[in-house]
PDB file of C-alpha atoms in Angstrom:
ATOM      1  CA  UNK N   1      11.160  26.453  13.354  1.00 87.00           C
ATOM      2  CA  UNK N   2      10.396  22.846  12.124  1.00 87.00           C
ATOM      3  CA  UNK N   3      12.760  21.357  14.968  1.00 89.00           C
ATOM      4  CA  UNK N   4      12.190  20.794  18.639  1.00 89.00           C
ATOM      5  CA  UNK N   5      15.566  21.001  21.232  1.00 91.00           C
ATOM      6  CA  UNK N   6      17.260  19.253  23.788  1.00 91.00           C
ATOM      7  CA  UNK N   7      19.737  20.365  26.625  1.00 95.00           C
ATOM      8  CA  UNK N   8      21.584  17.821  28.210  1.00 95.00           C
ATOM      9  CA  UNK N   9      24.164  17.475  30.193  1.00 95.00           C
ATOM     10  CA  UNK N  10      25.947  19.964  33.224  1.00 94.00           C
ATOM     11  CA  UNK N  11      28.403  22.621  33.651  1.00 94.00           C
ATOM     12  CA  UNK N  12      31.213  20.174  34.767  1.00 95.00           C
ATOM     13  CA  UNK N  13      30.403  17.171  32.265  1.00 94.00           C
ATOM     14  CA  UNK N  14      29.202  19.772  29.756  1.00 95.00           C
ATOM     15  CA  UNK N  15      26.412  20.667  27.555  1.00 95.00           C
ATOM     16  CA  UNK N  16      24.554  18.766  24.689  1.00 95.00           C
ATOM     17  CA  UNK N  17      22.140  20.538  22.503  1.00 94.00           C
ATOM     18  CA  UNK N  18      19.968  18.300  20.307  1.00 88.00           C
ATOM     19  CA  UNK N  19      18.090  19.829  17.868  1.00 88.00           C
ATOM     20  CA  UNK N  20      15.298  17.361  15.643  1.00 86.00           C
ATOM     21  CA  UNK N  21      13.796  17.523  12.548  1.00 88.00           C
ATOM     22  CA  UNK N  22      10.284  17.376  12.647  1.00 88.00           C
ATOM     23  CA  UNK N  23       8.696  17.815  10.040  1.00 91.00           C
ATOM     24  CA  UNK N  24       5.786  15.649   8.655  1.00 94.00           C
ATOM     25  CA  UNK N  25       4.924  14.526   5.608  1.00 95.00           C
ATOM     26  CA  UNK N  26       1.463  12.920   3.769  1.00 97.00           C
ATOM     27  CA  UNK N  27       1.568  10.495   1.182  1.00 98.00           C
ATOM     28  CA  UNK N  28      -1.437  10.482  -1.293  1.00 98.00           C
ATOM     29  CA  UNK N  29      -2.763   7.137  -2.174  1.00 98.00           C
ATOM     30  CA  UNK N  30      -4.933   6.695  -5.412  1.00 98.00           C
ATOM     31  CA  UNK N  31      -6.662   3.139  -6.622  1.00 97.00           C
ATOM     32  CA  UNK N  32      -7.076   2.517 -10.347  1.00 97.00           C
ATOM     33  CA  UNK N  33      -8.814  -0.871 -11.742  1.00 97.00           C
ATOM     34  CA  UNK N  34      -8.370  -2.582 -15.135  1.00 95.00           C
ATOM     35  CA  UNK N  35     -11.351  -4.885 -14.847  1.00 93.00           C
ATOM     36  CA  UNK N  36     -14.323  -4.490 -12.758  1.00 94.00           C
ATOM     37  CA  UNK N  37     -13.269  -3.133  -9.150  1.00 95.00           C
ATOM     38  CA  UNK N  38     -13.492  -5.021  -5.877  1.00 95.00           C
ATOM     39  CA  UNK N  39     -15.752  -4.004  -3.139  1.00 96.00           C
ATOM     40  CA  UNK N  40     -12.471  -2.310  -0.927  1.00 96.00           C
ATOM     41  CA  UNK N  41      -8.605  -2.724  -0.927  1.00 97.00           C
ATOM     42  CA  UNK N  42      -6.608  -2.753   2.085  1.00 98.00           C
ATOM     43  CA  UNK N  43      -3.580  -0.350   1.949  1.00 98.00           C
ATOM     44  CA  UNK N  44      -0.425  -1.195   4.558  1.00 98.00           C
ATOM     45  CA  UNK N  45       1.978   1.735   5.277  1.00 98.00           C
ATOM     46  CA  UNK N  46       5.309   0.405   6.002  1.00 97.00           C
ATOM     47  CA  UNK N  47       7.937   2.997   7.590  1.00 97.00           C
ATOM     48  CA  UNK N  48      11.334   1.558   7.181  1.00 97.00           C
ATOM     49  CA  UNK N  49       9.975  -2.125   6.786  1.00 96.00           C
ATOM     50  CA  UNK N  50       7.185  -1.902   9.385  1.00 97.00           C
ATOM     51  CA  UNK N  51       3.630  -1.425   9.013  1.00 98.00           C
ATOM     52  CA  UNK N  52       2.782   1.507  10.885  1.00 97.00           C
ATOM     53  CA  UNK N  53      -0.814   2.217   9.120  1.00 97.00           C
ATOM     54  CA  UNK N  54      -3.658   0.814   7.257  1.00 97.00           C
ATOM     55  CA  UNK N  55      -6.036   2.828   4.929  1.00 97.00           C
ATOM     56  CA  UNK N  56      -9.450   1.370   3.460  1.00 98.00           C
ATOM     57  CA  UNK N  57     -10.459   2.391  -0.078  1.00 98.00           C
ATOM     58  CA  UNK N  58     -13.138   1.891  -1.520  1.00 97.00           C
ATOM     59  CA  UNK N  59     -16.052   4.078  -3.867  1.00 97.00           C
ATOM     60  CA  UNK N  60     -17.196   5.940  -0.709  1.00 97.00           C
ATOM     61  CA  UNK N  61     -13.854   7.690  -0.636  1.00 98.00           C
ATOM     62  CA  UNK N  62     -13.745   7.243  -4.371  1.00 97.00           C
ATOM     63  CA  UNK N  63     -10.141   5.187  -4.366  1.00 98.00           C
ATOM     64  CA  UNK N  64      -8.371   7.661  -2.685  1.00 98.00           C
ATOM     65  CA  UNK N  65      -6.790   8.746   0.775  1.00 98.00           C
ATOM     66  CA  UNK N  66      -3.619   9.544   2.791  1.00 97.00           C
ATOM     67  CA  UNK N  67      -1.358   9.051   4.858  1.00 98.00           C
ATOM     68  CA  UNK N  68      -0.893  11.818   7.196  1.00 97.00           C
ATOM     69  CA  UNK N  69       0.995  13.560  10.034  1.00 95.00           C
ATOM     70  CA  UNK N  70       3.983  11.271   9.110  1.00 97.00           C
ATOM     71  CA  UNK N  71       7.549  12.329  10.717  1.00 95.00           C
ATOM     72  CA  UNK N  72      10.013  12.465   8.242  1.00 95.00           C
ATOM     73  CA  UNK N  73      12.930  11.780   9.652  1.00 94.00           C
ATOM     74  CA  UNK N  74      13.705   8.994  12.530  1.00 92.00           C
ATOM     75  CA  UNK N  75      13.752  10.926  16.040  1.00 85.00           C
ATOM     76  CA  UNK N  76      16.576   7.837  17.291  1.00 86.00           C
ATOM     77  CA  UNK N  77      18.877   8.966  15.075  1.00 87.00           C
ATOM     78  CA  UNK N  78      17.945  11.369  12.462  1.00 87.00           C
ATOM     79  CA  UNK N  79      17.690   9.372   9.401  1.00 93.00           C
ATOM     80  CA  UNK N  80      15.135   9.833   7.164  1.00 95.00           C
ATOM     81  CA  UNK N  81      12.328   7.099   6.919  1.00 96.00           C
ATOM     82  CA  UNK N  82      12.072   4.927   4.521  1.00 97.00           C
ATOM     83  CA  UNK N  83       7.549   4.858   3.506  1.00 97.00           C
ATOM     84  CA  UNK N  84       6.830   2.235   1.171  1.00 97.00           C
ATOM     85  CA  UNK N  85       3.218   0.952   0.459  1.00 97.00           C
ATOM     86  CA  UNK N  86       1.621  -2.940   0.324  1.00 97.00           C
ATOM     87  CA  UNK N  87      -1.568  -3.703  -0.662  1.00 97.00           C
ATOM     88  CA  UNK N  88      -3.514  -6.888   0.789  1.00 97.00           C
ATOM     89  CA  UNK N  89      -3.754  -9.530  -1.865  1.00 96.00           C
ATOM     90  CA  UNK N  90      -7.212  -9.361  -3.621  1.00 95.00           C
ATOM     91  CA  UNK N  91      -8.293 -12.917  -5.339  1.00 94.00           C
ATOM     92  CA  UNK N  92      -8.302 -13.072  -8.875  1.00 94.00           C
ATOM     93  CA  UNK N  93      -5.876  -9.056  -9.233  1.00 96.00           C
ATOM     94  CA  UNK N  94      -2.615  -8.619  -9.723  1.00 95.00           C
ATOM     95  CA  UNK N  95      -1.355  -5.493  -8.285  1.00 95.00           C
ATOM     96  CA  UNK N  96       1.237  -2.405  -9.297  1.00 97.00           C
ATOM     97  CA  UNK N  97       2.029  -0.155  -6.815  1.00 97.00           C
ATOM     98  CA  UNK N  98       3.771   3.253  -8.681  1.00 97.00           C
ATOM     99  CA  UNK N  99       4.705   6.667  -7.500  1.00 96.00           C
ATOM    100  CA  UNK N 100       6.655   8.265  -4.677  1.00 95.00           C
ATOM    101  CA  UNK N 101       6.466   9.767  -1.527  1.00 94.00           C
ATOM    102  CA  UNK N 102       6.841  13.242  -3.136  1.00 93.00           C
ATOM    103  CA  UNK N 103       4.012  12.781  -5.431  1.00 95.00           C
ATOM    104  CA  UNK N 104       1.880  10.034  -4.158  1.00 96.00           C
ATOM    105  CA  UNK N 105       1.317   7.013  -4.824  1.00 97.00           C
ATOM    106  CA  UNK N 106      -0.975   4.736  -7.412  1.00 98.00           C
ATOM    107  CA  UNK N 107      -2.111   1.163  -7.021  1.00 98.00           C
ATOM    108  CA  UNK N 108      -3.405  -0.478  -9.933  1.00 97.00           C
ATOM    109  CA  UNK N 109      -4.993  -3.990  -9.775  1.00 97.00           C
ATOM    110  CA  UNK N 110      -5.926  -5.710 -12.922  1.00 96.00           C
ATOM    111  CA  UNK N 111      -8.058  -8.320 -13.653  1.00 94.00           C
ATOM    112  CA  UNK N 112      -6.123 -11.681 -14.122  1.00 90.00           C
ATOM    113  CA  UNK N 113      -7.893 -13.523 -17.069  1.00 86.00           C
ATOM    114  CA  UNK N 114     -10.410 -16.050 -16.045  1.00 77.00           C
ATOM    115  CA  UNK N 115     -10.010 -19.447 -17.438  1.00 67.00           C
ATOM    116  CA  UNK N 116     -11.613 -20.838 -20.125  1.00 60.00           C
ATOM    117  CA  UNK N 117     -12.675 -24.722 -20.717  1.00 56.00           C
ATOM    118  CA  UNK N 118     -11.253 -26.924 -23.532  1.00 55.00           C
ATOM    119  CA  UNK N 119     -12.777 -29.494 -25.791  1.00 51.00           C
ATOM    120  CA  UNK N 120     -10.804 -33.003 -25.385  1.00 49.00           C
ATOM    121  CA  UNK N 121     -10.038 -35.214 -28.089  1.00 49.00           C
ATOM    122  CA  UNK N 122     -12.911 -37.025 -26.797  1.00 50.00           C
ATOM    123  CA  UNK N 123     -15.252 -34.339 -27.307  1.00 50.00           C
ATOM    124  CA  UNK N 124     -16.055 -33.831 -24.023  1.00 51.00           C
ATOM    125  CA  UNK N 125     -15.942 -30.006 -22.809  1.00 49.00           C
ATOM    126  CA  UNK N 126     -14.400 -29.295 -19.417  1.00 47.00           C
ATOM    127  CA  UNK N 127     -14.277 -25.906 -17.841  1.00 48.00           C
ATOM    128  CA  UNK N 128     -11.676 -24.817 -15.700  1.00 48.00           C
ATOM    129  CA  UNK N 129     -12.250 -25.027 -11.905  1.00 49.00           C
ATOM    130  CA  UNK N 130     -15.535 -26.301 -10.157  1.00 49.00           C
ATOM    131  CA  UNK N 131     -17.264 -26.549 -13.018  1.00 48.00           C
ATOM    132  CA  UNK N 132     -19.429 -29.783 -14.698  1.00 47.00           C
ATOM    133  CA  UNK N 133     -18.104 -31.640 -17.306  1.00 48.00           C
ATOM    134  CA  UNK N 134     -20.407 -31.313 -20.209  1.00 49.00           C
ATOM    135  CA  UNK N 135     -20.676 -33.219 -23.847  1.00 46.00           C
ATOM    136  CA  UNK N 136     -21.512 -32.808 -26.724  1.00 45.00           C
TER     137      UNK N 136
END
């Protein structure tokens, strides 16, 4: 049980008699927010460097999902695959990803601090990007 078999081979070369592992795996994904939350974040699945998935979350699945019906080991040559998680950049977060494959994983984005203007020696008040110049 949990492996699937092989038989190559004949009675003069001789037999082979590959047996693989496979069983599958799902990885738990949870989204936390220090701030006020975006509108989604996009969630990459990587197995052994290579995205091989892409999960939405958002407050319709309230932050969470999985990954599922994931092979654990490699069926090439048996060893076992490496999941690691990437978020999408989101403007204005910086992101944590935290957790394992045992026990799931958590992806925290927090707010980065937004900038705030400063009063020149002349006075004059800026603010920080696309904003007016205003005096006093």
């Amino acid at each position: 049980e949990g492996y699937t078999s092989q038989i190559t081979g004949s009675v003069e070369e001789g037999f082979t008699v590959t047996n693989t592992n496979i069983e599958k795996l799902t990885i738990p994904v949870s989204k936390k927010w220090i701030g006020p939350a975006a509108e989604e974040a996009v969630i990459k699945l990587k197995a052994d460097g290579e995205v091989v998935a892409e999960l939405t979350l958002n407050t319709e699945n309230q932050w969470t999902g999985s990954f599922a019906d994931l092979l654990k080991y490699d069926a090439k040559d048996g060893h076992a695959i490496e999941y690691t998680l990437e978020e999408v950049a989101i403007e204005g977060y910086t992101s944590q990803i935290t957790g394992s494959v045992e026990e799931g994983f958590t992806v925290t984005n927090t707010a980065k601090p937004k900038e705030h203007g400063n009063i020149s020696s002349t006075g004059m008040y800026s603010y920080a990007k696309e904003r007016p110049l205003w005096s006093f």
